[in-house]
């Protein structure tokens, strides 16, 4: 079930990135597979940033630093994923829209919440 939670999370993330690509100027995603790979690269970059700087600066965390790191991660991911074209302004707008969407539709796995409760 844990694996299925991750698969669902990446599919939802890819759909959110496609929606953001339709809404945000200067942020283009070539299709579903590009969006899925972009979601994976963003997650990996986020994991690396979190490993270097700790959880307080994670790209999907709250606050201005998390927002700016998220925009930077989105901008840098375009150089790895084909079919993605993002300007600096597009990355900032995309981070803003993704943050707003995340308020209403959190992309986190519901399985992680139960594990955290048991660990505390």
Short mmCIF file of N, CA and C in Angstrom, two decimals:
data_model
loop_
_atom_site.label_atom_id
_atom_site.label_comp_id
_atom_site.label_asym_id
_atom_site.label_seq_id
_atom_site.Cartn_x
_atom_site.Cartn_y
_atom_site.Cartn_z
N UNK A 1 0.81 -1.19 0.00
CA UNK A 1 0.00 0.00 0.00
C UNK A 1 0.86 1.26 0.00
N UNK A 2 2.02 1.22 0.64
CA UNK A 2 2.91 2.38 0.70
C UNK A 2 3.35 2.78 -0.72
N UNK A 3 3.70 1.79 -1.54
CA UNK A 3 4.12 2.06 -2.92
C UNK A 3 2.98 2.72 -3.70
N UNK A 4 1.77 2.22 -3.52
CA UNK A 4 0.61 2.79 -4.21
C UNK A 4 0.39 4.25 -3.81
N UNK A 5 0.63 4.59 -2.56
CA UNK A 5 0.51 5.97 -2.10
C UNK A 5 1.48 6.89 -2.83
N UNK A 6 2.70 6.42 -3.05
CA UNK A 6 3.69 7.22 -3.78
C UNK A 6 3.29 7.38 -5.24
N UNK A 7 2.79 6.33 -5.85
CA UNK A 7 2.36 6.40 -7.24
C UNK A 7 1.23 7.42 -7.39
N UNK A 8 0.25 7.35 -6.49
CA UNK A 8 -0.87 8.29 -6.53
C UNK A 8 -0.37 9.71 -6.34
N UNK A 9 0.56 9.90 -5.41
CA UNK A 9 1.10 11.24 -5.16
C UNK A 9 1.79 11.81 -6.39
N UNK A 10 2.56 10.99 -7.12
CA UNK A 10 3.24 11.49 -8.31
C UNK A 10 2.25 11.76 -9.45
N UNK A 11 1.23 10.94 -9.58
CA UNK A 11 0.22 11.19 -10.62
C UNK A 11 -0.53 12.48 -10.32
N UNK A 12 -0.91 12.69 -9.07
CA UNK A 12 -1.60 13.93 -8.69
C UNK A 12 -0.66 15.12 -8.90
N UNK A 13 0.61 14.98 -8.55
CA UNK A 13 1.58 16.06 -8.76
C UNK A 13 1.71 16.38 -10.24
N UNK A 14 1.74 15.36 -11.08
CA UNK A 14 1.84 15.58 -12.53
C UNK A 14 0.59 16.30 -13.05
N UNK A 15 -0.58 15.92 -12.56
CA UNK A 15 -1.81 16.59 -12.97
C UNK A 15 -1.82 18.05 -12.52
N UNK A 16 -1.32 18.31 -11.31
CA UNK A 16 -1.22 19.69 -10.83
C UNK A 16 -0.25 20.48 -11.71
N UNK A 17 0.87 19.88 -12.09
CA UNK A 17 1.83 20.57 -12.95
C UNK A 17 1.23 20.85 -14.33
N UNK A 18 0.42 19.93 -14.85
CA UNK A 18 -0.26 20.19 -16.12
C UNK A 18 -1.25 21.35 -15.98
N UNK A 19 -1.97 21.38 -14.88
CA UNK A 19 -2.90 22.48 -14.63
C UNK A 19 -2.15 23.81 -14.50
N UNK A 20 -1.05 23.80 -13.78
CA UNK A 20 -0.24 25.01 -13.63
C UNK A 20 0.30 25.45 -14.98
N UNK A 21 0.69 24.49 -15.82
CA UNK A 21 1.16 24.82 -17.16
C UNK A 21 0.09 25.49 -18.00
N UNK A 22 -1.17 25.12 -17.78
CA UNK A 22 -2.27 25.75 -18.52
C UNK A 22 -2.60 27.13 -17.96
N UNK A 23 -2.36 27.35 -16.67
CA UNK A 23 -2.74 28.61 -16.03
C UNK A 23 -1.64 29.68 -16.04
N UNK A 24 -0.40 29.26 -15.93
CA UNK A 24 0.70 30.20 -15.71
C UNK A 24 1.43 30.48 -17.02
N UNK A 25 1.55 31.78 -17.36
CA UNK A 25 2.35 32.12 -18.54
C UNK A 25 3.83 31.87 -18.25
N UNK A 26 4.58 31.55 -19.26
CA UNK A 26 6.01 31.29 -19.18
C UNK A 26 6.33 30.03 -18.38
N UNK A 27 5.37 29.11 -18.29
CA UNK A 27 5.57 27.80 -17.67
C UNK A 27 4.87 26.79 -18.57
N UNK A 28 5.66 26.03 -19.33
CA UNK A 28 5.09 25.09 -20.29
C UNK A 28 5.57 23.67 -20.00
N UNK A 29 4.61 22.75 -19.98
CA UNK A 29 4.91 21.34 -19.79
C UNK A 29 4.41 20.62 -21.05
N UNK A 30 5.28 19.79 -21.66
CA UNK A 30 4.98 19.17 -22.94
C UNK A 30 3.87 18.13 -22.93
N UNK A 31 3.57 17.52 -21.83
CA UNK A 31 2.55 16.48 -21.76
C UNK A 31 2.60 15.77 -20.42
N UNK A 32 1.77 14.72 -20.32
CA UNK A 32 1.67 14.02 -19.04
C UNK A 32 2.99 13.39 -18.62
N UNK A 33 3.70 12.76 -19.55
CA UNK A 33 4.94 12.08 -19.17
C UNK A 33 6.01 13.09 -18.76
N UNK A 34 6.06 14.23 -19.44
CA UNK A 34 6.99 15.28 -19.02
C UNK A 34 6.62 15.79 -17.63
N UNK A 35 5.32 15.95 -17.37
CA UNK A 35 4.86 16.41 -16.07
C UNK A 35 5.18 15.39 -14.98
N UNK A 36 5.01 14.11 -15.28
CA UNK A 36 5.31 13.06 -14.31
C UNK A 36 6.80 13.03 -13.99
N UNK A 37 7.64 13.14 -15.01
CA UNK A 37 9.08 13.16 -14.80
C UNK A 37 9.49 14.43 -14.08
N UNK A 38 8.83 15.56 -14.40
CA UNK A 38 9.10 16.82 -13.70
C UNK A 38 8.75 16.70 -12.22
N UNK A 39 7.64 16.05 -11.91
CA UNK A 39 7.25 15.84 -10.51
C UNK A 39 8.31 15.01 -9.79
N UNK A 40 8.84 13.99 -10.46
CA UNK A 40 9.89 13.16 -9.87
C UNK A 40 11.17 13.96 -9.63
N UNK A 41 11.57 14.76 -10.61
CA UNK A 41 12.79 15.56 -10.48
C UNK A 41 12.62 16.60 -9.38
N UNK A 42 11.45 17.25 -9.31
CA UNK A 42 11.20 18.23 -8.26
C UNK A 42 11.28 17.56 -6.89
N UNK A 43 10.71 16.36 -6.77
CA UNK A 43 10.76 15.63 -5.50
C UNK A 43 12.20 15.29 -5.13
N UNK A 44 13.00 14.86 -6.11
CA UNK A 44 14.40 14.52 -5.84
C UNK A 44 15.20 15.76 -5.45
N UNK A 45 15.01 16.88 -6.17
CA UNK A 45 15.69 18.13 -5.81
C UNK A 45 15.28 18.55 -4.39
N UNK A 46 13.99 18.43 -4.09
CA UNK A 46 13.50 18.78 -2.76
C UNK A 46 14.15 17.93 -1.68
N UNK A 47 14.31 16.64 -1.97
CA UNK A 47 14.94 15.73 -1.03
C UNK A 47 16.40 16.13 -0.79
N UNK A 48 17.11 16.50 -1.86
CA UNK A 48 18.51 16.92 -1.74
C UNK A 48 18.61 18.22 -0.93
N UNK A 49 17.75 19.20 -1.26
CA UNK A 49 17.78 20.47 -0.52
C UNK A 49 17.46 20.24 0.94
N UNK A 50 16.46 19.39 1.21
CA UNK A 50 16.10 19.08 2.59
C UNK A 50 17.25 18.38 3.31
N UNK A 51 17.97 17.52 2.61
CA UNK A 51 19.12 16.83 3.21
C UNK A 51 20.26 17.77 3.53
N UNK A 52 20.46 18.78 2.70
CA UNK A 52 21.55 19.73 2.92
C UNK A 52 21.20 20.75 4.00
N UNK A 53 20.01 21.33 3.91
CA UNK A 53 19.64 22.44 4.79
C UNK A 53 18.70 22.07 5.93
N UNK A 54 18.18 20.86 5.92
CA UNK A 54 17.25 20.46 6.97
C UNK A 54 15.81 20.69 6.57
N UNK A 55 14.90 20.21 7.39
CA UNK A 55 13.47 20.28 7.07
C UNK A 55 12.91 21.69 7.09
N UNK A 56 13.56 22.62 7.78
CA UNK A 56 13.01 23.96 7.87
C UNK A 56 13.05 24.72 6.55
N UNK A 57 13.82 24.26 5.56
CA UNK A 57 13.92 24.96 4.29
C UNK A 57 13.41 24.09 3.15
N UNK A 58 12.64 23.07 3.44
CA UNK A 58 12.21 22.18 2.38
C UNK A 58 11.38 22.94 1.36
N UNK A 59 11.50 22.60 0.07
CA UNK A 59 10.87 23.38 -0.99
C UNK A 59 9.36 23.49 -0.89
N UNK A 60 8.73 22.57 -0.21
CA UNK A 60 7.27 22.64 -0.12
C UNK A 60 6.83 23.06 1.27
N UNK A 61 7.77 23.59 2.04
CA UNK A 61 7.44 24.09 3.37
C UNK A 61 6.80 25.46 3.27
N UNK A 62 6.42 25.98 4.41
CA UNK A 62 5.78 27.29 4.46
C UNK A 62 6.84 28.39 4.58
N UNK A 63 6.46 29.59 4.25
CA UNK A 63 7.34 30.73 4.43
C UNK A 63 8.00 31.16 3.14
N UNK A 64 8.61 32.34 3.19
CA UNK A 64 9.21 32.94 1.99
C UNK A 64 10.43 32.15 1.53
N UNK A 65 11.21 31.60 2.46
CA UNK A 65 12.39 30.83 2.06
C UNK A 65 11.97 29.56 1.33
N UNK A 66 10.97 28.86 1.87
CA UNK A 66 10.45 27.66 1.20
C UNK A 66 9.88 27.99 -0.17
N UNK A 67 9.20 29.12 -0.27
CA UNK A 67 8.64 29.56 -1.55
C UNK A 67 9.74 29.83 -2.58
N UNK A 68 10.78 30.55 -2.17
CA UNK A 68 11.88 30.86 -3.10
C UNK A 68 12.65 29.61 -3.49
N UNK A 69 12.86 28.72 -2.54
CA UNK A 69 13.55 27.46 -2.85
C UNK A 69 12.70 26.64 -3.82
N UNK A 70 11.38 26.65 -3.63
CA UNK A 70 10.48 25.94 -4.53
C UNK A 70 10.58 26.49 -5.95
N UNK A 71 10.60 27.81 -6.08
CA UNK A 71 10.73 28.44 -7.39
C UNK A 71 12.07 28.07 -8.03
N UNK A 72 13.13 28.06 -7.24
CA UNK A 72 14.46 27.69 -7.76
C UNK A 72 14.48 26.24 -8.21
N UNK A 73 13.88 25.36 -7.43
CA UNK A 73 13.82 23.94 -7.78
C UNK A 73 13.05 23.75 -9.09
N UNK A 74 11.93 24.44 -9.25
CA UNK A 74 11.14 24.35 -10.48
C UNK A 74 11.96 24.86 -11.67
N UNK A 75 12.65 25.97 -11.48
CA UNK A 75 13.45 26.53 -12.57
C UNK A 75 14.58 25.59 -12.98
N UNK A 76 15.28 25.02 -12.00
CA UNK A 76 16.41 24.13 -12.31
C UNK A 76 15.96 22.80 -12.91
N UNK A 77 14.77 22.34 -12.55
CA UNK A 77 14.28 21.05 -13.05
C UNK A 77 14.07 21.07 -14.55
N UNK A 78 13.82 22.25 -15.13
CA UNK A 78 13.60 22.32 -16.57
C UNK A 78 14.83 21.89 -17.38
N UNK A 79 16.02 22.01 -16.78
CA UNK A 79 17.24 21.64 -17.49
C UNK A 79 17.46 20.13 -17.53
N UNK A 80 16.69 19.39 -16.75
CA UNK A 80 16.81 17.94 -16.71
C UNK A 80 15.68 17.28 -17.49
N UNK A 81 14.49 17.87 -17.45
CA UNK A 81 13.30 17.27 -18.04
C UNK A 81 13.06 17.87 -19.42
N UNK A 82 12.95 17.01 -20.41
CA UNK A 82 12.62 17.48 -21.75
C UNK A 82 11.15 17.87 -21.85
N UNK A 83 10.86 18.82 -22.71
CA UNK A 83 9.48 19.24 -22.91
C UNK A 83 8.98 20.24 -21.88
N UNK A 84 9.89 20.77 -21.07
CA UNK A 84 9.52 21.75 -20.05
C UNK A 84 10.29 23.03 -20.33
N UNK A 85 9.56 24.15 -20.36
CA UNK A 85 10.19 25.45 -20.60
C UNK A 85 9.66 26.42 -19.56
N UNK A 86 10.57 26.94 -18.73
CA UNK A 86 10.17 27.80 -17.61
C UNK A 86 11.10 29.00 -17.56
N UNK A 87 10.53 30.20 -17.44
CA UNK A 87 11.33 31.39 -17.19
C UNK A 87 11.41 31.59 -15.67
N UNK A 88 12.20 32.56 -15.25
CA UNK A 88 12.31 32.84 -13.82
C UNK A 88 10.95 33.30 -13.28
N UNK A 89 10.30 34.21 -14.01
CA UNK A 89 8.98 34.68 -13.59
C UNK A 89 7.98 33.52 -13.61
N UNK A 90 8.07 32.67 -14.62
CA UNK A 90 7.19 31.50 -14.69
C UNK A 90 7.38 30.57 -13.50
N UNK A 91 8.64 30.38 -13.07
CA UNK A 91 8.91 29.52 -11.92
C UNK A 91 8.35 30.12 -10.64
N UNK A 92 8.47 31.44 -10.49
CA UNK A 92 7.93 32.10 -9.30
C UNK A 92 6.41 32.00 -9.29
N UNK A 93 5.78 32.28 -10.45
CA UNK A 93 4.32 32.17 -10.54
C UNK A 93 3.85 30.74 -10.33
N UNK A 94 4.59 29.78 -10.88
CA UNK A 94 4.23 28.37 -10.72
C UNK A 94 4.33 27.96 -9.25
N UNK A 95 5.38 28.40 -8.56
CA UNK A 95 5.52 28.09 -7.13
C UNK A 95 4.35 28.67 -6.34
N UNK A 96 3.92 29.87 -6.73
CA UNK A 96 2.78 30.50 -6.06
C UNK A 96 1.49 29.72 -6.30
N UNK A 97 1.24 29.36 -7.55
CA UNK A 97 0.02 28.61 -7.88
C UNK A 97 0.04 27.23 -7.25
N UNK A 98 1.19 26.55 -7.28
CA UNK A 98 1.30 25.23 -6.66
C UNK A 98 1.06 25.34 -5.16
N UNK A 99 1.58 26.40 -4.53
CA UNK A 99 1.34 26.61 -3.11
C UNK A 99 -0.13 26.82 -2.80
N UNK A 100 -0.82 27.57 -3.65
CA UNK A 100 -2.26 27.80 -3.46
C UNK A 100 -3.04 26.51 -3.66
N UNK A 101 -2.71 25.76 -4.70
CA UNK A 101 -3.38 24.48 -4.95
C UNK A 101 -3.13 23.52 -3.80
N UNK A 102 -1.90 23.55 -3.26
CA UNK A 102 -1.55 22.65 -2.16
C UNK A 102 -2.34 22.96 -0.89
N UNK A 103 -2.79 24.20 -0.74
CA UNK A 103 -3.64 24.54 0.41
C UNK A 103 -4.96 23.78 0.37
N UNK A 104 -5.51 23.62 -0.85
CA UNK A 104 -6.81 22.98 -1.00
C UNK A 104 -6.71 21.50 -1.31
N UNK A 105 -5.61 21.09 -1.94
CA UNK A 105 -5.43 19.70 -2.35
C UNK A 105 -4.01 19.28 -1.99
N UNK A 106 -3.76 18.96 -0.71
CA UNK A 106 -2.40 18.58 -0.33
C UNK A 106 -1.95 17.33 -1.08
N UNK A 107 -0.72 17.38 -1.59
CA UNK A 107 -0.21 16.29 -2.39
C UNK A 107 0.47 15.24 -1.52
N UNK A 108 0.64 15.50 -0.23
CA UNK A 108 1.27 14.53 0.67
C UNK A 108 0.48 13.24 0.74
N UNK A 109 1.18 12.16 0.97
CA UNK A 109 0.56 10.84 1.06
C UNK A 109 -0.16 10.68 2.39
N UNK A 110 -1.39 10.18 2.38
CA UNK A 110 -2.10 9.97 3.64
C UNK A 110 -1.44 8.90 4.50
N UNK A 111 -0.62 8.04 3.90
CA UNK A 111 0.05 6.98 4.65
C UNK A 111 1.14 7.56 5.55
N UNK A 112 1.76 8.67 5.13
CA UNK A 112 2.82 9.29 5.91
C UNK A 112 2.28 9.85 7.22
N UNK A 113 1.06 10.39 7.22
CA UNK A 113 0.48 10.98 8.43
C UNK A 113 0.34 9.93 9.53
N UNK A 114 -0.14 8.76 9.18
CA UNK A 114 -0.31 7.69 10.17
C UNK A 114 1.02 7.23 10.73
N UNK A 115 2.04 7.17 9.89
CA UNK A 115 3.36 6.75 10.36
C UNK A 115 3.94 7.77 11.31
N UNK A 116 3.73 9.08 11.03
CA UNK A 116 4.25 10.11 11.91
C UNK A 116 3.56 10.07 13.26
N UNK A 117 2.27 9.80 13.28
CA UNK A 117 1.53 9.74 14.55
C UNK A 117 2.04 8.59 15.41
N UNK A 118 2.31 7.45 14.78
CA UNK A 118 2.81 6.30 15.53
C UNK A 118 4.21 6.56 16.06
N UNK A 119 5.02 7.30 15.32
CA UNK A 119 6.41 7.56 15.72
C UNK A 119 6.48 8.54 16.88
N UNK A 120 5.48 9.45 16.99
CA UNK A 120 5.51 10.47 18.06
C UNK A 120 5.15 9.94 19.38
#
